[in-house]
Coordinates of C-alpha atoms in Angstrom, one line a residue:
X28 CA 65.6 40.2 59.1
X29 CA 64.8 37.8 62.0
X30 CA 65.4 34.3 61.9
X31 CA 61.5 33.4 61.3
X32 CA 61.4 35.8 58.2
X33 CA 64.3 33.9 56.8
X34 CA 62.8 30.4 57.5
X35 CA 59.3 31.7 55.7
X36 CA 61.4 33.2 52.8
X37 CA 63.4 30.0 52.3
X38 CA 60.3 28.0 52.2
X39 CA 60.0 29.3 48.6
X40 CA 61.4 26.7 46.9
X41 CA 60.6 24.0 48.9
X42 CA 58.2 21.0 47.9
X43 CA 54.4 21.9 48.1
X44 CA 52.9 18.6 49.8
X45 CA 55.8 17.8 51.9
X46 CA 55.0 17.8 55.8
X47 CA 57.5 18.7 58.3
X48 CA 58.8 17.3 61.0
X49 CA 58.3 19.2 64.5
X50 CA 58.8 19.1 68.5
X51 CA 55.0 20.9 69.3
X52 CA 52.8 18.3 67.7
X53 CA 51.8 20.7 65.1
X54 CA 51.5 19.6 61.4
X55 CA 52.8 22.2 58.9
X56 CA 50.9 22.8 55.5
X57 CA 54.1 22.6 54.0
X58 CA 54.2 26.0 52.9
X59 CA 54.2 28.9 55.2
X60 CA 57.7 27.6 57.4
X61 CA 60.0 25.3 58.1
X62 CA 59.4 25.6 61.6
X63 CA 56.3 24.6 63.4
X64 CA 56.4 27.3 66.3
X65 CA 57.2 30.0 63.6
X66 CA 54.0 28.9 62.2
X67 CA 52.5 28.5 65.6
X68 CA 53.2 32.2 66.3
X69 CA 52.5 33.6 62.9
X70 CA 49.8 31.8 61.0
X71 CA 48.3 28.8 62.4
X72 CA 46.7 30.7 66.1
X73 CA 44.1 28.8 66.8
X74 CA 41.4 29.6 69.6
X75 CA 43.2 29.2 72.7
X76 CA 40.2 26.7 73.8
X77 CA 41.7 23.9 71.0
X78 CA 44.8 22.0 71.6
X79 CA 46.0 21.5 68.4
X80 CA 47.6 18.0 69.6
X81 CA 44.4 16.7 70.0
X82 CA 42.9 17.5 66.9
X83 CA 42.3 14.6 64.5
X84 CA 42.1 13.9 61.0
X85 CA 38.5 13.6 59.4
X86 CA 38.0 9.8 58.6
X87 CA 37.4 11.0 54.7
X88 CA 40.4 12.4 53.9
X89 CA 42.4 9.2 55.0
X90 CA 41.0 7.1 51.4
X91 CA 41.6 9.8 49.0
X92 CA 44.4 8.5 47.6
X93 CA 43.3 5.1 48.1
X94 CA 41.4 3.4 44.9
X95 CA 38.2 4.2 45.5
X96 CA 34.8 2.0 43.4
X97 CA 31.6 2.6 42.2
X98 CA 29.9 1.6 45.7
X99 CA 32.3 3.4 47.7
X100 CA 31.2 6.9 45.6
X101 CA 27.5 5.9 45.3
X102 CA 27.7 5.7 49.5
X103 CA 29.7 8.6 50.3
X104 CA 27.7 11.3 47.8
X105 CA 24.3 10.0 48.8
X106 CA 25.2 9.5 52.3
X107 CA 26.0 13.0 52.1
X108 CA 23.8 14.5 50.0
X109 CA 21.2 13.9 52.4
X110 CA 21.3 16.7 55.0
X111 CA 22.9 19.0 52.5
X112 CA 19.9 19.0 50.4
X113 CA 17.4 19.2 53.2
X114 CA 19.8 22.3 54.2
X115 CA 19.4 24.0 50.6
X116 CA 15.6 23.2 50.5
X117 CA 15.1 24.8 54.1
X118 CA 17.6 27.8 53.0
X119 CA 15.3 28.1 50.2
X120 CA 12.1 27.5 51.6
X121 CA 12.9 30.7 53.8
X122 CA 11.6 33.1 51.5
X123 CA 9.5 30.6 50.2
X124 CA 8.0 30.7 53.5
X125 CA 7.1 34.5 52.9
X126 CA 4.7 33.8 49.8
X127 CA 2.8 31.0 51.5
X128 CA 1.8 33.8 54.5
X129 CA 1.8 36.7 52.3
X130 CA -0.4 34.7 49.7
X131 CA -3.1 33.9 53.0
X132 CA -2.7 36.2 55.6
X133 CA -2.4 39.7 53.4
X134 CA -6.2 41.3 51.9
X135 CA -4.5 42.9 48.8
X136 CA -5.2 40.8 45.7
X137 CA -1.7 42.3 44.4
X138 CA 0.3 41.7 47.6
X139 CA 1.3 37.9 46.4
X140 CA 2.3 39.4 42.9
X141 CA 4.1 41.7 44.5
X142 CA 5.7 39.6 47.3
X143 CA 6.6 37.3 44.1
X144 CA 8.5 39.8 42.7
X145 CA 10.5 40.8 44.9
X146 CA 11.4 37.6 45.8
X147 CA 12.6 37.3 42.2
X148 CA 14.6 40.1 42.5
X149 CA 16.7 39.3 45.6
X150 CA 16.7 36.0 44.4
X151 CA 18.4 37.6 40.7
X152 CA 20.5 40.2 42.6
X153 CA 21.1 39.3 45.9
X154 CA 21.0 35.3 46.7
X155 CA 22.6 34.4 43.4
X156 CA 25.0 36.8 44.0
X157 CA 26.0 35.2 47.2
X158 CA 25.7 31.8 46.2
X159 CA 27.7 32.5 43.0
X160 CA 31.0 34.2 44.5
X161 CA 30.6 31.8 47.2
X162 CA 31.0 28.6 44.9
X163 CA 34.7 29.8 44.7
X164 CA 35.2 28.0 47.9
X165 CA 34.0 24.8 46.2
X166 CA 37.9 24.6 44.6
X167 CA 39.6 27.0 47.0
X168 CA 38.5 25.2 50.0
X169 CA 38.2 21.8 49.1
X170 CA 41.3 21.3 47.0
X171 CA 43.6 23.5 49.8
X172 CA 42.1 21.0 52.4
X173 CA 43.0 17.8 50.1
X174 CA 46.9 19.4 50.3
X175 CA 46.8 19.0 53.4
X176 CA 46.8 23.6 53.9
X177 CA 44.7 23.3 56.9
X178 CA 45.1 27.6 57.3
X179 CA 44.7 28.5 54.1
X180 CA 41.0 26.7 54.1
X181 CA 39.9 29.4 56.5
X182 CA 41.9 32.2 54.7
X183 CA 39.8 31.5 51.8
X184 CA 36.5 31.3 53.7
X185 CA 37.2 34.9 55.2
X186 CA 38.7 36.3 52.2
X187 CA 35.8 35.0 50.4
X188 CA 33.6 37.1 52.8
X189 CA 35.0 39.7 52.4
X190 CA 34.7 39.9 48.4
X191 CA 31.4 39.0 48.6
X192 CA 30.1 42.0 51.3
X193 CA 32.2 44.5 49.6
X194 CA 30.5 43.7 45.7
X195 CA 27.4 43.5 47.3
X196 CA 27.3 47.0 48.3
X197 CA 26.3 48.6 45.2
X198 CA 23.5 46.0 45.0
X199 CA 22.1 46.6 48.2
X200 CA 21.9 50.2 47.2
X201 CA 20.1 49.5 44.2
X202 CA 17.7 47.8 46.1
X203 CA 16.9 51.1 48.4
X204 CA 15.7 52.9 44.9
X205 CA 14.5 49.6 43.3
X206 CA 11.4 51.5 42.3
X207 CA 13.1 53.8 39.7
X208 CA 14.1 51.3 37.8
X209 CA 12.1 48.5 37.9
X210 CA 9.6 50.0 36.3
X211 CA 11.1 49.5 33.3
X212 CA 10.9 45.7 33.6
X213 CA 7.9 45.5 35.2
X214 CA 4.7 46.2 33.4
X215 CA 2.6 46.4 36.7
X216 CA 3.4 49.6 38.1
X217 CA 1.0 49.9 41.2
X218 CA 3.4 47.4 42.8
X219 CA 6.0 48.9 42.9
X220 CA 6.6 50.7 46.3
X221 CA 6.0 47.4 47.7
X222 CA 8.6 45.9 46.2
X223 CA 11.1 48.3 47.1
X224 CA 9.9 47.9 50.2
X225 CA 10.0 44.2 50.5
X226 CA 13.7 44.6 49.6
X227 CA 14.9 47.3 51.9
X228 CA 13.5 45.5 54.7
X229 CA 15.2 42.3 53.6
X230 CA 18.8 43.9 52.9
X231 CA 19.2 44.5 56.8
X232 CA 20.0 40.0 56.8
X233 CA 22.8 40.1 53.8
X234 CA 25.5 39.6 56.0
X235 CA 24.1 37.0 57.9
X236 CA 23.5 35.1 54.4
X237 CA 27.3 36.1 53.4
X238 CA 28.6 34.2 56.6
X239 CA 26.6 31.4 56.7
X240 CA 27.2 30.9 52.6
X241 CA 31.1 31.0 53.3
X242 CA 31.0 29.6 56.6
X243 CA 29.4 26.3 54.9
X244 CA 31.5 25.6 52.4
X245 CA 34.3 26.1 55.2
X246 CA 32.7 23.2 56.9
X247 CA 32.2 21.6 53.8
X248 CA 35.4 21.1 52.7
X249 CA 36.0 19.0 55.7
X250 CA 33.4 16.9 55.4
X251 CA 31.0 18.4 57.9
X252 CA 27.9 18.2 55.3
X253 CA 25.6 18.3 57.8
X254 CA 26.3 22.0 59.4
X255 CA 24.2 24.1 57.6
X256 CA 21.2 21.3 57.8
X257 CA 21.2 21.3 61.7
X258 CA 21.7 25.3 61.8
X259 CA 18.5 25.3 59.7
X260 CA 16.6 23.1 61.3
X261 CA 16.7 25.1 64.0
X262 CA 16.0 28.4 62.2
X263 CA 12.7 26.9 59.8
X264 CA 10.5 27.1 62.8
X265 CA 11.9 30.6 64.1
X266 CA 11.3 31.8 60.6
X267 CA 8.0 30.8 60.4
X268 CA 7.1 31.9 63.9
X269 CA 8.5 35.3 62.5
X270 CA 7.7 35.9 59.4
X271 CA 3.6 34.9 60.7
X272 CA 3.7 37.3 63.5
X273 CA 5.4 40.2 62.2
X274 CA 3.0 39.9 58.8
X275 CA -0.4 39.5 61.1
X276 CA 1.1 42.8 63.0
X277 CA 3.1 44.6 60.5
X278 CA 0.9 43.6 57.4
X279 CA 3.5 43.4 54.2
X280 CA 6.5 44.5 55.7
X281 CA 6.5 41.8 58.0
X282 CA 7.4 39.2 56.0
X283 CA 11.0 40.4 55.0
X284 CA 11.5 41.3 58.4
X285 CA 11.1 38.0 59.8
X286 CA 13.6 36.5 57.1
X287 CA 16.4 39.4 57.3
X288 CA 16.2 38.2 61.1
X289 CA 16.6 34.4 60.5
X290 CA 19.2 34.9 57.9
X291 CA 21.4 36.1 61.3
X292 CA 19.9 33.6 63.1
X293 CA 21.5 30.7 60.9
X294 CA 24.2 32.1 60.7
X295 CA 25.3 32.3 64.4
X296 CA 23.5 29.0 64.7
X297 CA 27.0 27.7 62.3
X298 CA 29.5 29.6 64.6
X299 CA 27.9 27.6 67.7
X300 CA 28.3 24.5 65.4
X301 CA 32.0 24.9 64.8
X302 CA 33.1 26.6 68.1
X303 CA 31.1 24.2 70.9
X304 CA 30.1 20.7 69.1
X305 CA 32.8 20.1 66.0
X306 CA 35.5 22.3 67.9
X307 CA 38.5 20.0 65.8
X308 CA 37.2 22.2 62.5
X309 CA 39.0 24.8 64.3
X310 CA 41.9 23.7 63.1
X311 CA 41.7 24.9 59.7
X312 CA 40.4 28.3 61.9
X313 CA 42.5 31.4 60.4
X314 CA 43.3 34.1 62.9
X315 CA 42.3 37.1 61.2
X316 CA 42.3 39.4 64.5
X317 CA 45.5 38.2 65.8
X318 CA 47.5 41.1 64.1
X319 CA 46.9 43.7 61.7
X320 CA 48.8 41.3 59.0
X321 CA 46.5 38.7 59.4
X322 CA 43.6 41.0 59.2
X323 CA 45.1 43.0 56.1
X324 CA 45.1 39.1 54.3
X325 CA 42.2 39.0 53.7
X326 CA 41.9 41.9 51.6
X327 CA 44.8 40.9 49.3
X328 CA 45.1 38.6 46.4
X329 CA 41.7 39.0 45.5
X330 CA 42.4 38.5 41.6
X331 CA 43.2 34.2 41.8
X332 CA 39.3 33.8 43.6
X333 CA 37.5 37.0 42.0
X334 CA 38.9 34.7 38.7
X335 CA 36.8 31.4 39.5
X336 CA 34.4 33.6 41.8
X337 CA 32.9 35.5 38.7
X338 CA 32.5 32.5 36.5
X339 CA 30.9 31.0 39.1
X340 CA 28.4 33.4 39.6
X341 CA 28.0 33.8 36.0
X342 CA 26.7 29.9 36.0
X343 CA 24.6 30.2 38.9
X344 CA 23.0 33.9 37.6
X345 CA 22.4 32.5 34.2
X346 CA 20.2 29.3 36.2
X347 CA 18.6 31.9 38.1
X348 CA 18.0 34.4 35.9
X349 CA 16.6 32.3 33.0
X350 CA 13.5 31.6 35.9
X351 CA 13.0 35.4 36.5
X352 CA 12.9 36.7 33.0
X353 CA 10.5 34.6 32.3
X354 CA 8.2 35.8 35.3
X355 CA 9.3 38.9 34.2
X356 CA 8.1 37.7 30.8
X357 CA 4.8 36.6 32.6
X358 CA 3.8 40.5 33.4
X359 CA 2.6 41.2 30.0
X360 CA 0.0 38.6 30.2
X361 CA -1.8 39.5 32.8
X362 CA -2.1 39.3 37.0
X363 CA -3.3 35.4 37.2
X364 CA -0.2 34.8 34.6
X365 CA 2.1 36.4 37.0
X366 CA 0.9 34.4 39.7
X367 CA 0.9 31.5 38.0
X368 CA 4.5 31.7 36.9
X369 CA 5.6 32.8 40.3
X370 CA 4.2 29.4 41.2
X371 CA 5.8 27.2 38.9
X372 CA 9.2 29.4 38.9
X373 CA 9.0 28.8 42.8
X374 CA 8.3 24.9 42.3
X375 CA 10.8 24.5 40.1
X376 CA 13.5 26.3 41.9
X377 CA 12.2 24.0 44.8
X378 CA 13.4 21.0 43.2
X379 CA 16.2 22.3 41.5
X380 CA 17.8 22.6 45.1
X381 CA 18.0 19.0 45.1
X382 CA 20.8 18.3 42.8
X383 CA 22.3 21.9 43.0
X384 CA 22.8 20.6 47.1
X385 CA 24.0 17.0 45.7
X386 CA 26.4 18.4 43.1
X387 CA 28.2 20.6 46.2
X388 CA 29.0 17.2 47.7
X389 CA 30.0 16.0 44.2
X390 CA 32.0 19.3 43.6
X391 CA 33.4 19.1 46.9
X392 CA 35.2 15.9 46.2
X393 CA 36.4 16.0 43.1
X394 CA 38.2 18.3 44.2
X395 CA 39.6 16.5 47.0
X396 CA 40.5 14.3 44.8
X397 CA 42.3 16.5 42.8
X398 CA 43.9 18.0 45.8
X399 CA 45.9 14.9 46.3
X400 CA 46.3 14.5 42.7
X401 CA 44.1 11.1 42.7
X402 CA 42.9 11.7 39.1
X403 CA 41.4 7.8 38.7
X404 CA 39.3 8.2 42.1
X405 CA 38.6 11.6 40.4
X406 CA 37.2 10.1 37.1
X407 CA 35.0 7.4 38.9
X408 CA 33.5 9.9 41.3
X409 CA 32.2 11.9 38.2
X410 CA 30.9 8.3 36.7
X411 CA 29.0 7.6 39.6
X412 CA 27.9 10.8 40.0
X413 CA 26.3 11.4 36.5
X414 CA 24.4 7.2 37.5
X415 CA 22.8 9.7 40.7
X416 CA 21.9 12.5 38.3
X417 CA 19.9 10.1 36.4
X418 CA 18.0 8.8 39.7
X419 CA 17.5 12.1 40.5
X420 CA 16.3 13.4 37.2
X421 CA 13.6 11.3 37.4
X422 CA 12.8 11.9 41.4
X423 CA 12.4 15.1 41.0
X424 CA 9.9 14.5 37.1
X425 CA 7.4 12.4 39.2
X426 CA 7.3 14.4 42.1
X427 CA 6.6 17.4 40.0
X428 CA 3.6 15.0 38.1
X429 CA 2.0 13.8 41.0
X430 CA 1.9 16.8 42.8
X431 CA 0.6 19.3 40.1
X432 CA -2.1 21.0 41.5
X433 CA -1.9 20.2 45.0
X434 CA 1.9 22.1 44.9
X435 CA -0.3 25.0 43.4
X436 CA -2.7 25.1 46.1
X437 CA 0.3 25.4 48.7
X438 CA 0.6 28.9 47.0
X439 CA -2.7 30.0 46.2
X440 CA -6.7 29.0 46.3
X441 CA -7.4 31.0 43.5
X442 CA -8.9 28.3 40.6
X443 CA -7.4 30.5 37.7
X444 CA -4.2 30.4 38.6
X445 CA -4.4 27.1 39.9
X446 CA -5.8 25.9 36.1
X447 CA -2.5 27.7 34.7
X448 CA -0.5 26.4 37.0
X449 CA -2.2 22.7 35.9
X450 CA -1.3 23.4 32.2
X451 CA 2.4 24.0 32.6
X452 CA 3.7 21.8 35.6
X453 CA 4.0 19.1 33.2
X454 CA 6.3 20.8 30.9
X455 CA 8.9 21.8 34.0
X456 CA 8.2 18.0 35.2
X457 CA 9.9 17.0 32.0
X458 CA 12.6 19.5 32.3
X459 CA 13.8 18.0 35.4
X460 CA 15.2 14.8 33.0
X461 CA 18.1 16.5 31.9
X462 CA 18.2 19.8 34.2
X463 CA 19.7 17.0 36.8
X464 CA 22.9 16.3 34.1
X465 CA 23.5 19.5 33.6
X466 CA 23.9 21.0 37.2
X467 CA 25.6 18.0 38.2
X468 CA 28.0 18.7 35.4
X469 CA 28.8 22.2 36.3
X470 CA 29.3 20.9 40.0
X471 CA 31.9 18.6 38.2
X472 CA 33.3 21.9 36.5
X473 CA 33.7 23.7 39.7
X474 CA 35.2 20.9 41.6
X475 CA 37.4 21.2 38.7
X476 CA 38.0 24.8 39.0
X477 CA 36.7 25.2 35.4
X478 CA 34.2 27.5 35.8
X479 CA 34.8 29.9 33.6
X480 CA 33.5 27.3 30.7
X481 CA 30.4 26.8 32.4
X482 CA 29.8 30.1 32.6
X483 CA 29.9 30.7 28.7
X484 CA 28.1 28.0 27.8
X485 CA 24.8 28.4 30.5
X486 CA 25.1 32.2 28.7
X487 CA 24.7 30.8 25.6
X488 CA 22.1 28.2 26.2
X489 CA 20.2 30.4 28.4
X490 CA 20.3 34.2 26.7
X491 CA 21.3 32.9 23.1
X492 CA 18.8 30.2 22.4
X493 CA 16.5 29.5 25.8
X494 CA 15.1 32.8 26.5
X495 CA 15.0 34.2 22.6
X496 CA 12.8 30.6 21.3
X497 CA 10.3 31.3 24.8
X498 CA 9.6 34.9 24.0
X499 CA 8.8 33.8 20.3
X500 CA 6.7 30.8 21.5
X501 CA 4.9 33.3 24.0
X502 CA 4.3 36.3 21.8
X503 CA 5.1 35.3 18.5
X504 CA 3.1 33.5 15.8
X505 CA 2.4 30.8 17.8
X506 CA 1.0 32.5 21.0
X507 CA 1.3 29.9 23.6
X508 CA 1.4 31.5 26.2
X509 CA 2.3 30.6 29.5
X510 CA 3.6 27.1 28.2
X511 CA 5.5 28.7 25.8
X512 CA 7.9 30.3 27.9
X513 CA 9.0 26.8 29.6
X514 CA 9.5 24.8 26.3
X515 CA 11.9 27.4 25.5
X516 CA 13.7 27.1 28.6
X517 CA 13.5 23.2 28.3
X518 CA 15.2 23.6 25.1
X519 CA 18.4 25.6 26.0
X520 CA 18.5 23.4 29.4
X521 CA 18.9 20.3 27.1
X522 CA 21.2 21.9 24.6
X523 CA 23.9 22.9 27.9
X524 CA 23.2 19.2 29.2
X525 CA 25.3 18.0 26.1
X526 CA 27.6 20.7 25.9
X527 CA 28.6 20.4 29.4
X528 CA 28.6 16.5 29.2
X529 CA 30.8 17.1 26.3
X530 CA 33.5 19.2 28.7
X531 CA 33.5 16.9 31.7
X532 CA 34.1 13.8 28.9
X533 CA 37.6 16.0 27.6
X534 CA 38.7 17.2 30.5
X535 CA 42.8 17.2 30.5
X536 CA 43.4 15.6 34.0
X537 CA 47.2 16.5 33.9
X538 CA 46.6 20.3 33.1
X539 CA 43.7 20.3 35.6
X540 CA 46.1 18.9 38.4
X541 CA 48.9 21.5 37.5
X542 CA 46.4 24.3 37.8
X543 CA 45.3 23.5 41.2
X544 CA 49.4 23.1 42.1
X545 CA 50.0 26.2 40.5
X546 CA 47.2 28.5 41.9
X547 CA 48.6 27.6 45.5
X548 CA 51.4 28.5 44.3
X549 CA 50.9 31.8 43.2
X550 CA 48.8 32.8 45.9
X551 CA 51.5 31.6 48.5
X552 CA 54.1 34.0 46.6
X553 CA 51.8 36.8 47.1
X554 CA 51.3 35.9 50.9
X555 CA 55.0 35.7 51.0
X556 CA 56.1 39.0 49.8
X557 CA 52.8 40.4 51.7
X558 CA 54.5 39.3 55.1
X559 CA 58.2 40.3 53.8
X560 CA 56.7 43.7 52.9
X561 CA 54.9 44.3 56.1
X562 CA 57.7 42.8 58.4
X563 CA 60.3 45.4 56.5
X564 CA 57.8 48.8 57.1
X565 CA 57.3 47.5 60.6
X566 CA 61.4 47.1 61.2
X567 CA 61.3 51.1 59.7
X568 CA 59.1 51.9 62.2
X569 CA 60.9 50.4 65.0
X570 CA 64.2 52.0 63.9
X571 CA 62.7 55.5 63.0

């Protein structure tokens, strides 16, 4: 065994958040060698266009172990939850994008319905499923870049990836045949074929979403909130441009077209972001090409993220799908209900991008915090945090109330669904009070790296008492229709707002600490005796 094998093994036992000493200007993470070039030459290959001696630390990361205060939070989470938000709302607005031109460009009076839902289904099977598994990276990322383990932040990110397009697969494929079975949630079956449609066409921009959804919270973690918002505000206008031409020459198809293509489009717009104008994020660059080790990485040790990656997604289906079934819920009461429910889902989602985008700053440094084991600067954060939810909670209430109809006619000019739409926007408006508390609270969870308790309590509030109460106050005795459907939701959203509450108030800081210390742990082992494993078959080789 060479020399550089030997140092790697003996790092073992040594301290986790120590940093060593060495003559090339690198800083080690403190855990894959004692020596810096062994590192250099096995790990840490950066792109030969960044000198890793010029490369500085991120202004942020200097005062997380200093005590922090309540105006020193309040700036840093607002400051930076405003071009993350705007980045969620444009992410969003993508497809969004595709109903306002579908909805007034397309003849057929079923084509919205049907652009609807299929928008709902990616949105169920394919966005939450990439936004879930992705949320991983919220404690992987972050807390590995509070340590100081400037590789293993883009180890994550790839590895991430990598889950992500591989459990996709089967989804994707469900999409091709989505006809088959979706008439057996679907009451309106002469939509159909559209809908399968839609989504085959839109399956061709997955892995541009899977990059850019990984490739953000890569940025994230350092600090570089504002990546995603300038990729996107370059893409808005291309997909519009698109998704209008393609639909006045392609009719229907069009419009998934022009999204698959600007789903690739932001993406490579965040490569140009990190490779040409924020080139020092490079340093937490993993060099998955540089041998067939390094590639093989990022298909091993699945099992510690697929553990927080599943109860994430979990939280983030369970918001997600609560919307959809009760659009799906809408189809038995008729074509202007659907519409109308589409609308108000589609509002509500809208708004509900706000403090899902301002709970990934919020998530992000908690666990920074944690990282460094700053548990007071930890607990004031959160305190702060929950003083924005509030501010929020009521932001997004009047903006729902004063916009009412005139959000509705964004959608549609038809004065039925308009009148529905008129009825119920109130109710969600209302929701939005403490829907802010408790998606800033399973932020906190996943900053945390909790998630798996957020995930059993949104199932419970959401599939055990939400959904159950709005089918029996939509079809029941007290046929309310429409309205019914969202006082149930508002119910089981309330109900998780103090369970989660509840969770954040208990949390054991020392245990939640010793987790995060002993995740990196583990998963260093298992990179450890991956590299002893392959150096030993390649040494076989050679001698045979």
């Amino acid at each position: 065994m060479d020399s550089e094998s030997s140092s790697l093994i003996g790092s073992r036992n040594k301290p986790r958040y120590d940093t060593f000493e060495n003559s090339g200007g690198y800083q080690s993470d403190g855990e894959s060698a004692s020596s810096g070039d062994a590192v250099i030459n096995r790990f840490r290959l950066m792109s030969p266009d960044v000198d890793p001696d010029n490369i500085l630390e991120e202004d942020f990361m200097d005062d997380l172990t200093i005590p922090t205060s309540f105006s020193t939070e309040m700036r840093y989470v607002l400051n930076n939850s405003v071009l993350i938000t705007l980045t969620f709302l444009l992410e969003y607005s993508l497809t969004i994008v595709s109903l306002f031109v579908v909805g007034h460009v397309c003849t057929a009076s079923d084509a919205l319905a049907a652009a609807s839902l299929a928008v709902m289904t990616y949105n169920i099977t394919g966005l939450a499923f990439v936004e879930g598994m992705a949320t991983s990276l919220d404690t992987f990322c972050s807390q590995a870049y509070g340590a100081k383990k400037y590789s293993k932040v883009g180890l994550y990110a790839f590895r991430c990836a990598a889950m992500i397009a591989t459990g996709i697969i089967p989804v994707v494929a469900s999409w091709w045949c989505s006809a088959s079975w979706l008439g057996y949630i679907i009451a309106e079956g002469d939509i159909l074929a559209d809908i399968q449609l839609f989504l085959r066409v839109l399956s061709f921009g997955i892995p541009g979403l899977i990059l850019f959804e990984t490739g953000k919270r890569f940025l994230q973690a350092q600090g570089h909130f504002q990546a995603g918002t300038y990729a996107l505000l370059l893409t808005f206008p291309i997909n519009f441009v698109l998704v209008y031409s393609f639909t006045k020459c392609f009719g229907f198809a069009g419009a998934p077209l022009g999204i698959a293509i600007s789903q690739w489009v932001m993406s490579l717009m965040l490569f140009v972001y990190a490779k040409f104008w924020k080139p020092d994020t490079l340093k937490c660059w993993y060099p998955i090409f540089t041998s067939r080790f390094h590639f093989k990485r990022l298909f091993s040790s699945w099992m510690p993220m697929f553990n927080l990656a599943f109860p994430g997604l979990l939280m983030i289906e369970a918001e997600y799908l609560s919307f959809e079934v009760l659009t799906i819920m809408s189809t038995y009461l008729g074509i202007q209900s659907i519409a109308a429910q589409s609308v108000i889902s589609n509002v509500g989602s809208l708004v509900y991008q706000i403090p899902f985008a301002m709970g990934c700053v919020v998530s992000t440094r908690v666990a920074n915090y944690i990282g460094t084991a700053s548990v007071d600067n930890a607990r004031l954060s959160i305190k702060t945090s929950y003083v924005i939810a509030l501010i929020i909670g009521l932001l997004n209430c009047s903006i729902i109330l004063i916009g009412n109809t005139r959000l509705a006619h964004m959608f549609t000019n038809d004065k039925e669904v308009i009148g529905l739409c008129k009825n119920v926007m109130p109710i969600l408006a209302f929701n939005q009070l403490y829907d802010a508390f408790t998606t800033f609270s399973a932020a906190m969870l996943r900053g945390q790296g909790r998630q798996r308790i957020g995930s059993i309590l949104n199932i419970v509030a959401y599939y055990i008492m939400a959904l159950p109460l709005s089918a029996w106050l939509t079809f029941g005795r007290l046929q309310l229709g429409l309205p019914g459907l969202w006082y149930g939701c508002g119910v089981g959203i309330l109900l998780l707002a103090f369970a989660l509450g509840y969770c954040i108030w208990s949390s054991d800081w020392d245990e939640i600490v010793e987790e995060c210390i002993r995740r990196e742990k583990e998963d260093n082992e298992i990179d450890l005796e991956s590299m002893v494993s392959n150096m030993s078959g390649n040494m076989i080789a050679d001698y045979a």
